[in-house]
Amino acid sequence: MQERPSMTEYPAYFQDYMKLVPEGNIVALFKEQERQTSNLLQGLTDEQARFAYDIEKWTIKEVIGHLTDTERIMSYRLLTIARGDVTPLPGFHEDSYVLQAKFTEMTVASLLAQYKAVRASTIALLESLYDQDWVRQGMANGHVTSVRSLAYIMLGHERHHHNILHERYFASATYPLNRM
């Protein structure tokens, strides 16, 4: 699947994520992003990953968990719509998910293992889709959404968090530098 979704295939609030997704084969983009995310985070110590750049902001561990949970939810939405299920899908409250998951109590290694497993599952799902599946539309969080837009949203969402990690976490004067 190469064709980008039109603006009618997703809620307007996802436009910023869409702009972050480069041109290219969607499955190849997912594979490359998995390599980038793994390379970015795999050398972190648990101490570094407990860092939050400000009060009431997530720790790096919570960001990793949030990326994984969001992809789980978006992949479920993608699967549901791709299979022609017209059941309206609910939204989710990301802060509640992060709070309930207790990601800060997990190791970086376990969080990255979950991330990689979810990403591998998402890639396998995308590789199983036929051309007609990509353009199917359904309702998610009260908005019309297409299968291909959900794939782009996942990629853009993760790229958005890469930018935040670089700009607000790793660039912070208080970030613990003892990287191994």
mmCIF file with all atom_site columns, N, CA and C in Angstrom, residues 76-77 80-81 84-90 138-140:
data_model
loop_
_atom_site.group_PDB
_atom_site.id
_atom_site.type_symbol
_atom_site.label_atom_id
_atom_site.label_alt_id
_atom_site.label_comp_id
_atom_site.label_asym_id
_atom_site.label_entity_id
_atom_site.label_seq_id
_atom_site.pdbx_PDB_ins_code
_atom_site.Cartn_x
_atom_site.Cartn_y
_atom_site.Cartn_z
_atom_site.occupancy
_atom_site.B_iso_or_equiv
_atom_site.pdbx_formal_charge
_atom_site.auth_seq_id
_atom_site.auth_comp_id
_atom_site.auth_asym_id
_atom_site.auth_atom_id
_atom_site.pdbx_PDB_model_num
ATOM 1  N N  . TYR A 1 76  ? -5.870  -2.935 16.765 1.00 0.00 ? 76  TYR A N  1
ATOM 2  C CA . TYR A 1 76  ? -7.182  -3.565 16.922 1.00 0.00 ? 76  TYR A CA 1
ATOM 3  C C  . TYR A 1 76  ? -8.216  -2.825 16.079 1.00 0.00 ? 76  TYR A C  1
ATOM 4  N N  . ARG A 1 77  ? -8.179  -1.519 16.117 1.00 0.00 ? 77  ARG A N  1
ATOM 5  C CA . ARG A 1 77  ? -9.096  -0.743 15.281 1.00 0.00 ? 77  ARG A CA 1
ATOM 6  C C  . ARG A 1 77  ? -8.880  -1.080 13.804 1.00 0.00 ? 77  ARG A C  1
ATOM 7  N N  . THR A 1 80  ? -10.267 -4.563 13.031 1.00 0.00 ? 80  THR A N  1
ATOM 8  C CA . THR A 1 80  ? -11.726 -4.560 13.054 1.00 0.00 ? 80  THR A CA 1
ATOM 9  C C  . THR A 1 80  ? -12.293 -3.971 11.770 1.00 0.00 ? 80  THR A C  1
ATOM 10 N N  . ILE A 1 81  ? -11.774 -2.821 11.389 1.00 0.00 ? 81  ILE A N  1
ATOM 11 C CA . ILE A 1 81  ? -12.280 -2.153 10.188 1.00 0.00 ? 81  ILE A CA 1
ATOM 12 C C  . ILE A 1 81  ? -11.886 -2.925 8.928  1.00 0.00 ? 81  ILE A C  1
ATOM 13 N N  . GLY A 1 84  ? -14.180 -5.629 8.012  1.00 0.00 ? 84  GLY A N  1
ATOM 14 C CA . GLY A 1 84  ? -15.541 -5.243 7.653  1.00 0.00 ? 84  GLY A CA 1
ATOM 15 C C  . GLY A 1 84  ? -16.499 -5.148 8.825  1.00 0.00 ? 84  GLY A C  1
ATOM 16 N N  . ASP A 1 85  ? -15.998 -5.212 10.041 1.00 0.00 ? 85  ASP A N  1
ATOM 17 C CA . ASP A 1 85  ? -16.845 -5.084 11.224 1.00 0.00 ? 85  ASP A CA 1
ATOM 18 C C  . ASP A 1 85  ? -17.249 -3.615 11.357 1.00 0.00 ? 85  ASP A C  1
ATOM 19 N N  . VAL A 1 86  ? -18.536 -3.355 11.436 1.00 0.00 ? 86  VAL A N  1
ATOM 20 C CA . VAL A 1 86  ? -19.026 -1.972 11.490 1.00 0.00 ? 86  VAL A CA 1
ATOM 21 C C  . VAL A 1 86  ? -19.319 -1.498 12.922 1.00 0.00 ? 86  VAL A C  1
ATOM 22 N N  . THR A 1 87  ? -18.914 -2.278 13.906 1.00 0.00 ? 87  THR A N  1
ATOM 23 C CA . THR A 1 87  ? -19.121 -1.882 15.293 1.00 0.00 ? 87  THR A CA 1
ATOM 24 C C  . THR A 1 87  ? -18.351 -0.591 15.581 1.00 0.00 ? 87  THR A C  1
ATOM 25 N N  . PRO A 1 88  ? -19.015 0.450  16.082 1.00 0.00 ? 88  PRO A N  1
ATOM 26 C CA . PRO A 1 88  ? -18.274 1.663  16.453 1.00 0.00 ? 88  PRO A CA 1
ATOM 27 C C  . PRO A 1 88  ? -17.285 1.351  17.585 1.00 0.00 ? 88  PRO A C  1
ATOM 28 N N  . LEU A 1 89  ? -16.057 1.800  17.407 1.00 0.00 ? 89  LEU A N  1
ATOM 29 C CA . LEU A 1 89  ? -14.992 1.502  18.363 1.00 0.00 ? 89  LEU A CA 1
ATOM 30 C C  . LEU A 1 89  ? -14.791 2.682  19.306 1.00 0.00 ? 89  LEU A C  1
ATOM 31 N N  . PRO A 1 90  ? -14.571 2.400  20.587 1.00 0.00 ? 90  PRO A N  1
ATOM 32 C CA . PRO A 1 90  ? -14.448 3.484  21.569 1.00 0.00 ? 90  PRO A CA 1
ATOM 33 C C  . PRO A 1 90  ? -13.093 4.187  21.501 1.00 0.00 ? 90  PRO A C  1
ATOM 34 N N  . GLY A 1 138 ? -14.478 2.746  8.951  1.00 0.00 ? 138 GLY A N  1
ATOM 35 C CA . GLY A 1 138 ? -15.331 2.426  10.089 1.00 0.00 ? 138 GLY A CA 1
ATOM 36 C C  . GLY A 1 138 ? -15.336 3.604  11.043 1.00 0.00 ? 138 GLY A C  1
ATOM 37 N N  . MET A 1 139 ? -15.960 3.401  12.194 1.00 0.00 ? 139 MET A N  1
ATOM 38 C CA . MET A 1 139 ? -16.044 4.459  13.207 1.00 0.00 ? 139 MET A CA 1
ATOM 39 C C  . MET A 1 139 ? -15.137 4.115  14.388 1.00 0.00 ? 139 MET A C  1
ATOM 40 N N  . ALA A 1 140 ? -14.286 5.057  14.728 1.00 0.00 ? 140 ALA A N  1
ATOM 41 C CA . ALA A 1 140 ? -13.425 4.901  15.899 1.00 0.00 ? 140 ALA A CA 1
ATOM 42 C C  . ALA A 1 140 ? -13.418 6.225  16.654 1.00 0.00 ? 140 ALA A C  1
#
